[in-house]
GROMACS .gro file of C-alpha atoms in nm:
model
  302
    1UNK     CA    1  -0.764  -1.346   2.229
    2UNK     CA    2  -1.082  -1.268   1.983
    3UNK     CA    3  -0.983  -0.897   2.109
    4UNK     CA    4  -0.651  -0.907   2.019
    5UNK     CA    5  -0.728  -1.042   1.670
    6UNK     CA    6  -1.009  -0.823   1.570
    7UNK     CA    7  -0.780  -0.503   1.619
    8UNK     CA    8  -0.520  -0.710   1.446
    9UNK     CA    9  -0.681  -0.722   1.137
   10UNK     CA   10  -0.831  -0.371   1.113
   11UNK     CA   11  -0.487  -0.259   1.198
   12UNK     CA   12  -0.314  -0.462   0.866
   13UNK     CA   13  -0.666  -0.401   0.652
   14UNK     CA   14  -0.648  -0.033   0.751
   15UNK     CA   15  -0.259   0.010   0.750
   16UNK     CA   16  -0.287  -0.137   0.365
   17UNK     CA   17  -0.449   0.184   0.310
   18UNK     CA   18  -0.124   0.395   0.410
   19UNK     CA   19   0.074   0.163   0.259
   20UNK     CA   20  -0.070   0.220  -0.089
   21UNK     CA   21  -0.084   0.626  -0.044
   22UNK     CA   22   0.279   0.551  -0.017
   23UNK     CA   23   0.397   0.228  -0.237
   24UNK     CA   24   0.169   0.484  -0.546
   25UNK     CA   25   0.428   0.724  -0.516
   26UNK     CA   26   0.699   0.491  -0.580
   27UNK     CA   27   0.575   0.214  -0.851
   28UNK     CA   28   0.326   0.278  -1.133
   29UNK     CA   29   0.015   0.189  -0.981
   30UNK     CA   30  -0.156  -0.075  -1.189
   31UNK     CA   31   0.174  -0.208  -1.205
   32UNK     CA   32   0.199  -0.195  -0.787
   33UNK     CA   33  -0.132  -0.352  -0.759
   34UNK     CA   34  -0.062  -0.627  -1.019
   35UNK     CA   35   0.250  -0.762  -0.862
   36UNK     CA   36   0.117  -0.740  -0.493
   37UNK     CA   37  -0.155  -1.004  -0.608
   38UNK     CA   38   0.101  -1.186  -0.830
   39UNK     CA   39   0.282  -1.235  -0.499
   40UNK     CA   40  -0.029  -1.301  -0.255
   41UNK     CA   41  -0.225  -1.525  -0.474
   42UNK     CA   42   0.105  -1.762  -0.508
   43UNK     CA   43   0.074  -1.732  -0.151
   44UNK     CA   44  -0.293  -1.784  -0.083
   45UNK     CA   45  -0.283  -2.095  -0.293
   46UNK     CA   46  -0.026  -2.236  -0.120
   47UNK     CA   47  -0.201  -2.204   0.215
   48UNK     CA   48  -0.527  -2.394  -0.009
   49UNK     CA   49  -0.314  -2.641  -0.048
   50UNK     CA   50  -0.178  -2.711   0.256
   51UNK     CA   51  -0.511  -2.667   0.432
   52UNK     CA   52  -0.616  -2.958   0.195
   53UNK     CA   53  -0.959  -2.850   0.090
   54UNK     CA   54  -1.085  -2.832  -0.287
   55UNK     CA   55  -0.848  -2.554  -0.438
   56UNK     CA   56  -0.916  -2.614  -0.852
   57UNK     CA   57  -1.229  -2.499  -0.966
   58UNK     CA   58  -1.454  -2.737  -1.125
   59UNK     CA   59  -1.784  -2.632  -1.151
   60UNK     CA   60  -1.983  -2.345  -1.309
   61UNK     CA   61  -2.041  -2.135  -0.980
   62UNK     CA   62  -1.687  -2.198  -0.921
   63UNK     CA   63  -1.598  -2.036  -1.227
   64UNK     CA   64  -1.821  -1.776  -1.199
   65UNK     CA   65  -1.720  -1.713  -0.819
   66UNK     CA   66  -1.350  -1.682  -0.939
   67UNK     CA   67  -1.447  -1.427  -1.223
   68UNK     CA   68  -1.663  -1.215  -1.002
   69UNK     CA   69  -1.306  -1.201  -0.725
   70UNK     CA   70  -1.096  -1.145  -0.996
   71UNK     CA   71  -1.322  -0.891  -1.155
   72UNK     CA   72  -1.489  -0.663  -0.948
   73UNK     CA   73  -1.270  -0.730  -0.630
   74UNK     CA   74  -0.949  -0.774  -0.715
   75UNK     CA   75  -0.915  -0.568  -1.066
   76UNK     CA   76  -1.192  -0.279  -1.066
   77UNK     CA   77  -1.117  -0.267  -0.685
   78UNK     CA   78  -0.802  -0.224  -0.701
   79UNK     CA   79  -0.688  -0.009  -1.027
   80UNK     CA   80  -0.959   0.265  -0.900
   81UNK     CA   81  -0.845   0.274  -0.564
   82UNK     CA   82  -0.477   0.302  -0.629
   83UNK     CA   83  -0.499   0.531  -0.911
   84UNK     CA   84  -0.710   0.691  -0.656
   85UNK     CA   85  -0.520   0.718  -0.388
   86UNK     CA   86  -0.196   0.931  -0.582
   87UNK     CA   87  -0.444   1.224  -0.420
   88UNK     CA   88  -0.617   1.057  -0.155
   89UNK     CA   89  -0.519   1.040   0.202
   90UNK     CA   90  -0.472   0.659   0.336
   91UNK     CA   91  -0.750   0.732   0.578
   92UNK     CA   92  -0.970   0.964   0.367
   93UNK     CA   93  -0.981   0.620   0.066
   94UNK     CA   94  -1.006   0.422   0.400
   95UNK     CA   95  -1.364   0.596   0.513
   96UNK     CA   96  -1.503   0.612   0.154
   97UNK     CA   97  -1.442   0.250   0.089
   98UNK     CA   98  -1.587   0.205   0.448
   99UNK     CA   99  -1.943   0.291   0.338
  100UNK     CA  100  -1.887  -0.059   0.119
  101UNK     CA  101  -2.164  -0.244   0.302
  102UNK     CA  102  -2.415   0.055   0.250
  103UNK     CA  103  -2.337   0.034  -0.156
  104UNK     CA  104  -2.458  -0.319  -0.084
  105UNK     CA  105  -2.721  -0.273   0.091
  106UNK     CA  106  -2.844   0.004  -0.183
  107UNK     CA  107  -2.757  -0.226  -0.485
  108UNK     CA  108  -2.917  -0.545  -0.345
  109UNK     CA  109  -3.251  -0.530  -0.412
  110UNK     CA  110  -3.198  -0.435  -0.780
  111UNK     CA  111  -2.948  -0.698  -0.810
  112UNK     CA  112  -3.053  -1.004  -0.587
  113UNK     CA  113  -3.365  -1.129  -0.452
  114UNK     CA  114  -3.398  -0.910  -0.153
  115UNK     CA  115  -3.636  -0.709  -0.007
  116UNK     CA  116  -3.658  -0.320  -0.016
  117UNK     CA  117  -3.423  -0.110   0.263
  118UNK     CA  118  -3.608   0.029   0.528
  119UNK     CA  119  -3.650   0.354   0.602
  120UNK     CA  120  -3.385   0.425   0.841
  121UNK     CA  121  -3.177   0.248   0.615
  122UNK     CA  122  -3.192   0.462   0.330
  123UNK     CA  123  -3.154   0.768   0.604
  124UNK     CA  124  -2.835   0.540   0.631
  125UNK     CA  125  -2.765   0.570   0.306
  126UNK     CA  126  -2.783   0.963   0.252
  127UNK     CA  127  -2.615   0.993   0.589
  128UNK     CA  128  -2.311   0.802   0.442
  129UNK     CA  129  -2.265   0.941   0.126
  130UNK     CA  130  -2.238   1.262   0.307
  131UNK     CA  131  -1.996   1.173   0.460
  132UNK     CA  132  -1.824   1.107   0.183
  133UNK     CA  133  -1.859   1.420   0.068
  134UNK     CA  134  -1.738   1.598   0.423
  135UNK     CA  135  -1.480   1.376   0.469
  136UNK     CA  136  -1.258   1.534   0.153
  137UNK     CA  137  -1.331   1.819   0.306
  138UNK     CA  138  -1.391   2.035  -0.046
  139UNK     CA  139  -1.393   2.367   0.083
  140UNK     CA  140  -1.073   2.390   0.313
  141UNK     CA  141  -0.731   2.430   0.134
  142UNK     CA  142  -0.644   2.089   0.232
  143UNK     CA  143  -0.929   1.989   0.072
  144UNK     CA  144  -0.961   1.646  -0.130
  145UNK     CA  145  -0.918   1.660  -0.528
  146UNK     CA  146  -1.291   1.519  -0.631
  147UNK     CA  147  -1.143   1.297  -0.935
  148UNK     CA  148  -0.966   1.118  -0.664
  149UNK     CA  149  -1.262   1.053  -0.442
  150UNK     CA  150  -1.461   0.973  -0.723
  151UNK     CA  151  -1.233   0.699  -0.841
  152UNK     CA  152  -1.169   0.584  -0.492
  153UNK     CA  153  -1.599   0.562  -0.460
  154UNK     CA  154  -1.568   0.355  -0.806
  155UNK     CA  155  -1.357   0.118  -0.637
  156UNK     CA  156  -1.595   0.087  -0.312
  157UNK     CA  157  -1.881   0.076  -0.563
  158UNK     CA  158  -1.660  -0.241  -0.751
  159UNK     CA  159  -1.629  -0.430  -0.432
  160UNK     CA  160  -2.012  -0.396  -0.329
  161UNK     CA  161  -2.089  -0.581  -0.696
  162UNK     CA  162  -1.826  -0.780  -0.644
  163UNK     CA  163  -2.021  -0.922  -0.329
  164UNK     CA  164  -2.327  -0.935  -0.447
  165UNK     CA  165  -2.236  -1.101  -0.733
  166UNK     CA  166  -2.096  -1.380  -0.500
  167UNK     CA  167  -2.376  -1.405  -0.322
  168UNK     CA  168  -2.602  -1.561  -0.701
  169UNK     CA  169  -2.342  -1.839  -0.709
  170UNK     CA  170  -2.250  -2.140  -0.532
  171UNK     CA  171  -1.893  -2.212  -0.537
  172UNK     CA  172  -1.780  -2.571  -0.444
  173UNK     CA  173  -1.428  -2.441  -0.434
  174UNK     CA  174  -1.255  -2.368  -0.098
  175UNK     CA  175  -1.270  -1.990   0.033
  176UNK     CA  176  -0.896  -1.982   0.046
  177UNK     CA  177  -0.891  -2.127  -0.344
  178UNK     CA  178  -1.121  -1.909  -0.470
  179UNK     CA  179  -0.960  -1.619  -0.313
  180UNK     CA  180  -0.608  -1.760  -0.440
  181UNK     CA  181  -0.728  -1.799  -0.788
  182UNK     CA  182  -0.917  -1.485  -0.804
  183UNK     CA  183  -0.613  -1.321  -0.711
  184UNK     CA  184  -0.377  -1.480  -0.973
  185UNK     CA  185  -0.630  -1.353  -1.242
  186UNK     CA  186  -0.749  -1.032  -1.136
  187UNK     CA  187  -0.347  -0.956  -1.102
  188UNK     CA  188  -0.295  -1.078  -1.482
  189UNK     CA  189  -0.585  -0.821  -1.560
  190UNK     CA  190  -0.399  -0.547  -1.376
  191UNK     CA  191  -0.089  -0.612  -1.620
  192UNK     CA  192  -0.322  -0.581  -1.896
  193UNK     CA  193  -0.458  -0.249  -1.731
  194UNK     CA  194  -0.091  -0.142  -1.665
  195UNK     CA  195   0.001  -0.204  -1.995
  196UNK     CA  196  -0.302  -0.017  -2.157
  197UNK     CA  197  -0.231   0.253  -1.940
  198UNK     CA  198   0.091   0.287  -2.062
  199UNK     CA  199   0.261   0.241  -1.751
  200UNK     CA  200   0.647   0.197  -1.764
  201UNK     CA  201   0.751  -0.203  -1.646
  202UNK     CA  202   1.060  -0.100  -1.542
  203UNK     CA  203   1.082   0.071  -1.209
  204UNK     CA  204   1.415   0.162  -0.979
  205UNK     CA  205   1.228   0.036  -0.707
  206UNK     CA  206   1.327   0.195  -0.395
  207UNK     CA  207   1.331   0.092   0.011
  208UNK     CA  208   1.023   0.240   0.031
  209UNK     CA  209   0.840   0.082  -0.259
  210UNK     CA  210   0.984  -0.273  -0.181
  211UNK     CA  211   0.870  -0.184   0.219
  212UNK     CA  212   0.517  -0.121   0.107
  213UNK     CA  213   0.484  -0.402  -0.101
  214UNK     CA  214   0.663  -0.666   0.096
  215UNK     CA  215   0.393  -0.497   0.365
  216UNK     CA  216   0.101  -0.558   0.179
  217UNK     CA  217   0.175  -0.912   0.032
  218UNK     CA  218   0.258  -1.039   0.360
  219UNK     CA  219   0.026  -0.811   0.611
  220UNK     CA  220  -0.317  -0.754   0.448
  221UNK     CA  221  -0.257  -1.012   0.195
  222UNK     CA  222  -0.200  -1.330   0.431
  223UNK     CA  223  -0.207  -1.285   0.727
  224UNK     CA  224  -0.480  -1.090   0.748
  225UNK     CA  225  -0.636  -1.360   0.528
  226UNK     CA  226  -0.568  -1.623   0.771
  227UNK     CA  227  -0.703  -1.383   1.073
  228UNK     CA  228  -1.033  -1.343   0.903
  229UNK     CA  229  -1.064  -1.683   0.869
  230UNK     CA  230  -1.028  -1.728   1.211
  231UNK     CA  231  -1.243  -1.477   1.312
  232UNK     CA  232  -1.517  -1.628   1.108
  233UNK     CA  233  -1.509  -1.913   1.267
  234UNK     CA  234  -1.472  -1.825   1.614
  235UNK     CA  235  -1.757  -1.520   1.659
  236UNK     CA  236  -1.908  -1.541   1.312
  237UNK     CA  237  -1.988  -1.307   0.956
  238UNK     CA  238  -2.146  -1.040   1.167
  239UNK     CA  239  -1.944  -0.967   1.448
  240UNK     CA  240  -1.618  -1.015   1.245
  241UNK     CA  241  -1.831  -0.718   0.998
  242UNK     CA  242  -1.749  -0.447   1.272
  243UNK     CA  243  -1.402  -0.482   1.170
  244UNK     CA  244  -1.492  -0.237   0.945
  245UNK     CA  245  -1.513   0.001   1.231
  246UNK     CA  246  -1.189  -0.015   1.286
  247UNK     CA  247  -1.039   0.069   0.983
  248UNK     CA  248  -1.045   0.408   0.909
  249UNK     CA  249  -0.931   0.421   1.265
  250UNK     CA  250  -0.648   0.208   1.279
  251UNK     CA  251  -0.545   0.416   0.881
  252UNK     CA  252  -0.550   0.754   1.053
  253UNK     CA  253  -0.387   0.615   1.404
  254UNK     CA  254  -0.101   0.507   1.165
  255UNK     CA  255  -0.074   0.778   0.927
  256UNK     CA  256  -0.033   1.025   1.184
  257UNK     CA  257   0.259   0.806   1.367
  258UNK     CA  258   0.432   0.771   1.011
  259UNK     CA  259   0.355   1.083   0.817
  260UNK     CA  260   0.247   1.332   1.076
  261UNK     CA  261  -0.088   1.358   0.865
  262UNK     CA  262  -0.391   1.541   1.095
  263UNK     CA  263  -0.730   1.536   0.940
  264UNK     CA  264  -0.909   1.894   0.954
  265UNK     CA  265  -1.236   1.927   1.119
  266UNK     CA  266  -1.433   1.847   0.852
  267UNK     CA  267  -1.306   1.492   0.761
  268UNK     CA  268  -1.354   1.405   1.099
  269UNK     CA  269  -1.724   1.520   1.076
  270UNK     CA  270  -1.704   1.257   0.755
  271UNK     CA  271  -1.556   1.014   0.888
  272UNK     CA  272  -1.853   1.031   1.189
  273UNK     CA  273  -2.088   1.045   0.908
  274UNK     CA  274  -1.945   0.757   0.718
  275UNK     CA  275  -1.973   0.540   1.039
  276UNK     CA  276  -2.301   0.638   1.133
  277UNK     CA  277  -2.468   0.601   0.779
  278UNK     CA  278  -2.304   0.214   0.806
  279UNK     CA  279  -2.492   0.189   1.177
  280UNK     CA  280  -2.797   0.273   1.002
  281UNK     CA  281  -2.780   0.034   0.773
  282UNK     CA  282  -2.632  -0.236   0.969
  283UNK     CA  283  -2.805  -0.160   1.236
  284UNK     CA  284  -2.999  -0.530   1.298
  285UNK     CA  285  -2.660  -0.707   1.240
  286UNK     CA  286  -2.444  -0.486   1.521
  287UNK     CA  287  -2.724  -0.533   1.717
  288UNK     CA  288  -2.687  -0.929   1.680
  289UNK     CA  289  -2.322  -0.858   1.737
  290UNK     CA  290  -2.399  -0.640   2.074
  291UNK     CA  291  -2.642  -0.994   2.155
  292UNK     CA  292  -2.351  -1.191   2.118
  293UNK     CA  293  -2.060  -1.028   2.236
  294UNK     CA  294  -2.291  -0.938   2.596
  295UNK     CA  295  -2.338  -1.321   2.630
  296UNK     CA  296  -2.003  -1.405   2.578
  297UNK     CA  297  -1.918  -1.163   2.864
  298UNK     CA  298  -2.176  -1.295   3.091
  299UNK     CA  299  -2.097  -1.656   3.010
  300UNK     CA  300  -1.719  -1.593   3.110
  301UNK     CA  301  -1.814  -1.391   3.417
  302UNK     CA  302  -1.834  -1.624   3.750
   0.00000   0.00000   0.00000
């Protein structure tokens, strides 16, 4: 069951991916993100309340947990990676934002009390970012447009601070009302960004544009939610980490059954390279996770 819901969720958190390559080419994209998170954080609260725990932030760290979601995760994110991805691939955004726990790991020490990387680890770290760099492939014809990787890296690079910065406060506030709340806002800062930008608020939304939303509201948004919730409980932070794995996976599995898109050989080399740098880095938590997942196997073998 633990199988079936760990490919689960890097099948809806990578399949958000293709769904925004698409939705971007229907709705403004500010706009897009802004009313997907209008939608899920109505949602998200809801599911606080029902699950009765403390959903209204009271406290300094709470308020300082919601701004950092609503921020660096939800706004930066998510207005760099959808402007982003009007040029780039579902799966290409989909590796780049995969080397998320290496930013991390890099920014860390600067930004929290932790100790220096390791050696290997920052081998981890130049292995990754070349992968970024192979995986837009930038000398084919098909190659990746570099302001569109970069702003897709500025959203990866968002999300990392957007972590850390969680990890300097305490929050008393329920996971599932801080990420409701940080929703809610970081959407009303996306119709600020949409209107700065310009962007028209009137759309003839099409089939496809109300599929991809309705997709990512419901998929990614919540149940994916409630599936990493579960997963957290049931095998823990660093096993339910490798889902990350997946992702880039599960985006290219389903933008080849939808669009007919094949990588060339050199994204695949990044994508490799992407995945290996985050093994390098990661490499005392997947061993935890290999630790954990071989005793589970033994324990259920007669």
């Amino acid at each position: 069951m633990t199988g079936m819901i760990f490919v689960l969720l890097a099948t809806l958190w990578g399949g958000s991916f293709v769904a925004i390559e698409a939705g971007v080419k229907e709705w403004p994209p500010l706009l897009f993100a802004a009313i997907r998170y209008d939608l899920a954080g109505a949602v998200v609260l809801a599911v606080a309340v029902v699950r009765r725990g403390r959903v209204l932030p009271r406290t300094r760290g709470d308020l300082a947990a919601v701004a950092s979601v609503a921020v660096f995760v939800i706004f930066a994110h998510h207005a760099l990676l959808y402007v982003g991805q009007g040029t780039v691939p579902g799966p290409v955004a989909s590796a780049v934002v995969a080397l998320s726990p290496v930013v991390t790991a890099l920014l860390a020490p600067a930004l929290l009390d932790a100790g220096r990387l390791a050696p290997i680890q920052y081998v981890g770290v130049a292995v990754g970012f070349l992968g970024v760099v192979a995986v837009t492939d930038p000398g084919s014809a098909g190659g990746i447009p570099a302001t569109g990787t970069l702003l897709v890296f500025g959203a990866t690079v968002a999300f990392a601070l957007g972590t850390i910065l969680l990890r300097r406060v305490r929050p008393t506030i329920s996971a599932a009302g801080l990420q409701g709340w940080g929703m809610v806002t970081g959407a009303v800062l996306l119709h600020g960004g949409s209107l700065a930008l310009g962007e028209s608020q009137t759309v003839a939304v099409s089939p496809i544009g109300l599929a991809t939303l309705g997709f990512l509201v419901v998929g990614p948004g919540v149940i994916a939610f409630v599936l990493y919730f579960r997963l957290l409980d049931s095998v823990g932070a660093t096993r339910t980490m490798l889902v990350g794995y997946l992702e880039p996976i599960a985006a290219a599995g389903l933008s080849f059954a939808l669009f007919g898109y094949v990588p060339t050989d050199g994204a695949v080399v990044g994508f490799l390279l992407v995945l290996g740098g985050f093994a390098l880095v990661e490499g005392h938590a997947l061993r935890a996770a290999a630790g954990g997942a071989v005793g589970q196997l033994r324990a259920a073998l007669p």
